Amino acid sequence: STVGSSCTSGTQLLNGKGSNLEPNPPNTLDMCSDGLVGVYHSDESIDEIKVSTVDGGPLRGGAMAEIEVKIWAWNDGSADTADFYYATNANAPIWEFIGSKRAGGPDLQTL
């Protein structure tokens, strides 16, 4: 297989929540379930995640990468913030905080 310059969840992997559309829930690293409350695309959700190299080369350890996340923000989005982390070892991750990004508006937003 060939390593590309980006990797994405696509539009279907994270679409919905365990109680409705999401395939193979809960789609988390820690098996944290979605819970029984909340309304899809009324309450907050992460709809898509894409990681790309900054230099356009293949994804590789040590290279700078950009994270693009499509989220659904609740109400006017003022209460919603996404936190971003990375780990250098996928088999035994030690999560390092990168930073946070506010939703910046209601409904579908790209961070």
PDB file of C-alpha atoms in Angstrom:
ATOM      1  CA  SER A   1       0.000   0.000   0.000  1.00  0.00           C
ATOM      2  CA  THR A   2       1.033   3.597  -0.550  1.00  0.00           C
ATOM      3  CA  VAL A   3       1.249   6.198   2.183  1.00  0.00           C
ATOM      4  CA  GLY A   4      -0.599   9.354   1.190  1.00  0.00           C
ATOM      5  CA  SER A   5      -0.307  12.957   2.304  1.00  0.00           C
ATOM      6  CA  SER A   6      -3.564  12.801   4.265  1.00  0.00           C
ATOM      7  CA  CYS A   7      -5.864  10.498   6.166  1.00  0.00           C
ATOM      8  CA  THR A   8      -9.548  11.123   6.808  1.00  0.00           C
ATOM      9  CA  SER A   9     -12.414   9.557   8.710  1.00  0.00           C
ATOM     10  CA  GLY A  10     -14.582  10.345   5.696  1.00  0.00           C
ATOM     11  CA  THR A  11     -18.174  11.457   6.037  1.00  0.00           C
ATOM     12  CA  GLN A  12     -19.698   8.210   7.305  1.00  0.00           C
ATOM     13  CA  LEU A  13     -17.443   6.813  10.081  1.00  0.00           C
ATOM     14  CA  LEU A  14     -18.397   9.471  12.638  1.00  0.00           C
ATOM     15  CA  ASN A  15     -21.822  10.269  11.183  1.00  0.00           C
ATOM     16  CA  GLY A  16     -24.421  10.124  13.957  1.00  0.00           C
ATOM     17  CA  LYS A  17     -24.139   8.552  17.374  1.00  0.00           C
ATOM     18  CA  GLY A  18     -24.350   4.994  18.618  1.00  0.00           C
ATOM     19  CA  SER A  19     -28.116   5.125  18.959  1.00  0.00           C
ATOM     20  CA  ASN A  20     -28.785   6.129  15.334  1.00  0.00           C
ATOM     21  CA  LEU A  21     -26.469   6.399  12.288  1.00  0.00           C
ATOM     22  CA  GLU A  22     -22.888   5.809  13.491  1.00  0.00           C
ATOM     23  CA  PRO A  23     -21.427   2.524  12.201  1.00  0.00           C
ATOM     24  CA  ASN A  24     -19.443   0.462  14.727  1.00  0.00           C
ATOM     25  CA  PRO A  25     -20.024   2.721  17.743  1.00  0.00           C
ATOM     26  CA  PRO A  26     -18.547   4.146  19.843  1.00  0.00           C
ATOM     27  CA  ASN A  27     -15.590   4.943  17.482  1.00  0.00           C
ATOM     28  CA  THR A  28     -13.379   6.070  20.359  1.00  0.00           C
ATOM     29  CA  LEU A  29      -9.924   5.108  21.565  1.00  0.00           C
ATOM     30  CA  ASP A  30     -11.072   4.521  25.128  1.00  0.00           C
ATOM     31  CA  MET A  31     -14.437   2.795  24.502  1.00  0.00           C
ATOM     32  CA  CYS A  32     -16.271   5.798  25.989  1.00  0.00           C
ATOM     33  CA  SER A  33     -19.854   5.407  24.827  1.00  0.00           C
ATOM     34  CA  ASP A  34     -21.959   8.220  23.388  1.00  0.00           C
ATOM     35  CA  GLY A  35     -24.605   7.990  26.105  1.00  0.00           C
ATOM     36  CA  LEU A  36     -28.353   8.060  25.775  1.00  0.00           C
ATOM     37  CA  VAL A  37     -29.014  11.815  25.810  1.00  0.00           C
ATOM     38  CA  GLY A  38     -28.557  14.372  23.071  1.00  0.00           C
ATOM     39  CA  VAL A  39     -29.987  14.873  19.625  1.00  0.00           C
ATOM     40  CA  TYR A  40     -27.817  14.362  16.556  1.00  0.00           C
ATOM     41  CA  HIS A  41     -27.088  17.666  14.779  1.00  0.00           C
ATOM     42  CA  SER A  42     -28.860  19.607  17.478  1.00  0.00           C
ATOM     43  CA  ASP A  43     -26.262  18.917  20.167  1.00  0.00           C
ATOM     44  CA  GLU A  44     -22.503  18.918  19.580  1.00  0.00           C
ATOM     45  CA  SER A  45     -20.835  16.290  17.411  1.00  0.00           C
ATOM     46  CA  ILE A  46     -17.610  15.616  15.535  1.00  0.00           C
ATOM     47  CA  ASP A  47     -18.551  14.769  11.962  1.00  0.00           C
ATOM     48  CA  GLU A  48     -15.198  14.330  10.210  1.00  0.00           C
ATOM     49  CA  ILE A  49     -11.471  14.389  11.005  1.00  0.00           C
ATOM     50  CA  LYS A  50      -8.693  14.872   8.447  1.00  0.00           C
ATOM     51  CA  VAL A  51      -4.945  14.886   9.113  1.00  0.00           C
ATOM     52  CA  SER A  52      -2.658  16.166   6.342  1.00  0.00           C
ATOM     53  CA  THR A  53       1.034  16.868   6.030  1.00  0.00           C
ATOM     54  CA  VAL A  54       1.937  20.541   5.797  1.00  0.00           C
ATOM     55  CA  ASP A  55       4.588  19.937   3.115  1.00  0.00           C
ATOM     56  CA  GLY A  56       2.402  17.744   0.869  1.00  0.00           C
ATOM     57  CA  GLY A  57       4.690  14.728   1.346  1.00  0.00           C
ATOM     58  CA  PRO A  58       3.570  11.397   2.766  1.00  0.00           C
ATOM     59  CA  LEU A  59       2.353  11.157   6.357  1.00  0.00           C
ATOM     60  CA  ARG A  60       5.336  10.183   8.498  1.00  0.00           C
ATOM     61  CA  GLY A  61       6.610  10.384  12.047  1.00  0.00           C
ATOM     62  CA  GLY A  62       8.173  13.715  12.941  1.00  0.00           C
ATOM     63  CA  ALA A  63       6.575  15.628  10.043  1.00  0.00           C
ATOM     64  CA  MET A  64       4.405  18.669  10.681  1.00  0.00           C
ATOM     65  CA  ALA A  65       0.718  17.941  10.172  1.00  0.00           C
ATOM     66  CA  GLU A  66      -2.499  19.917  10.008  1.00  0.00           C
ATOM     67  CA  ILE A  67      -5.748  18.758  11.618  1.00  0.00           C
ATOM     68  CA  GLU A  68      -9.077  19.726  10.067  1.00  0.00           C
ATOM     69  CA  VAL A  69     -12.227  18.807  11.953  1.00  0.00           C
ATOM     70  CA  LYS A  70     -15.824  19.279  10.879  1.00  0.00           C
ATOM     71  CA  ILE A  71     -18.015  19.708  13.932  1.00  0.00           C
ATOM     72  CA  TRP A  72     -21.630  20.466  14.679  1.00  0.00           C
ATOM     73  CA  ALA A  73     -21.880  23.250  17.245  1.00  0.00           C
ATOM     74  CA  TRP A  74     -24.781  23.643  19.632  1.00  0.00           C
ATOM     75  CA  ASN A  75     -26.858  26.827  19.729  1.00  0.00           C
ATOM     76  CA  ASP A  76     -24.592  29.745  18.684  1.00  0.00           C
ATOM     77  CA  GLY A  77     -21.374  27.732  19.193  1.00  0.00           C
ATOM     78  CA  SER A  78     -20.099  30.017  21.963  1.00  0.00           C
ATOM     79  CA  ALA A  79     -19.972  27.165  24.499  1.00  0.00           C
ATOM     80  CA  ASP A  80     -18.179  24.686  22.212  1.00  0.00           C
ATOM     81  CA  THR A  81     -14.415  24.163  22.099  1.00  0.00           C
ATOM     82  CA  ALA A  82     -12.448  21.295  20.556  1.00  0.00           C
ATOM     83  CA  ASP A  83      -9.214  20.200  22.248  1.00  0.00           C
ATOM     84  CA  PHE A  84      -6.482  18.642  20.099  1.00  0.00           C
ATOM     85  CA  TYR A  85      -3.863  16.096  21.188  1.00  0.00           C
ATOM     86  CA  TYR A  86      -1.223  13.899  19.576  1.00  0.00           C
ATOM     87  CA  ALA A  87       0.808  10.856  20.580  1.00  0.00           C
ATOM     88  CA  THR A  88       4.046   9.596  19.071  1.00  0.00           C
ATOM     89  CA  ASN A  89       3.316   5.924  19.789  1.00  0.00           C
ATOM     90  CA  ALA A  90      -0.055   4.552  18.663  1.00  0.00           C
ATOM     91  CA  ASN A  91       0.499   1.274  20.522  1.00  0.00           C
ATOM     92  CA  ALA A  92       1.089   2.961  23.894  1.00  0.00           C
ATOM     93  CA  PRO A  93      -0.115   6.551  23.486  1.00  0.00           C
ATOM     94  CA  ILE A  94       0.957   9.286  25.855  1.00  0.00           C
ATOM     95  CA  TRP A  95      -1.274  12.168  24.844  1.00  0.00           C
ATOM     96  CA  GLU A  96       0.310  15.602  24.429  1.00  0.00           C
ATOM     97  CA  PHE A  97      -1.955  18.643  24.313  1.00  0.00           C
ATOM     98  CA  ILE A  98      -1.621  20.724  21.128  1.00  0.00           C
ATOM     99  CA  GLY A  99      -4.240  23.388  21.708  1.00  0.00           C
ATOM    100  CA  SER A 100      -7.916  24.287  21.594  1.00  0.00           C
ATOM    101  CA  LYS A 101     -10.138  25.848  18.951  1.00  0.00           C
ATOM    102  CA  ARG A 102     -13.529  27.461  19.566  1.00  0.00           C
ATOM    103  CA  ALA A 103     -16.430  26.582  17.282  1.00  0.00           C
ATOM    104  CA  GLY A 104     -16.846  30.191  16.201  1.00  0.00           C
ATOM    105  CA  GLY A 105     -20.478  29.863  15.150  1.00  0.00           C
ATOM    106  CA  PRO A 106     -23.548  27.625  15.061  1.00  0.00           C
ATOM    107  CA  ASP A 107     -24.246  24.355  13.253  1.00  0.00           C
ATOM    108  CA  LEU A 108     -21.618  22.928  10.862  1.00  0.00           C
ATOM    109  CA  GLN A 109     -18.167  24.471  11.357  1.00  0.00           C
ATOM    110  CA  THR A 110     -14.695  23.533  10.103  1.00  0.00           C
ATOM    111  CA  LEU A 111     -11.914  23.926  12.652  1.00  0.00           C
TER     112      LEU A 111
END
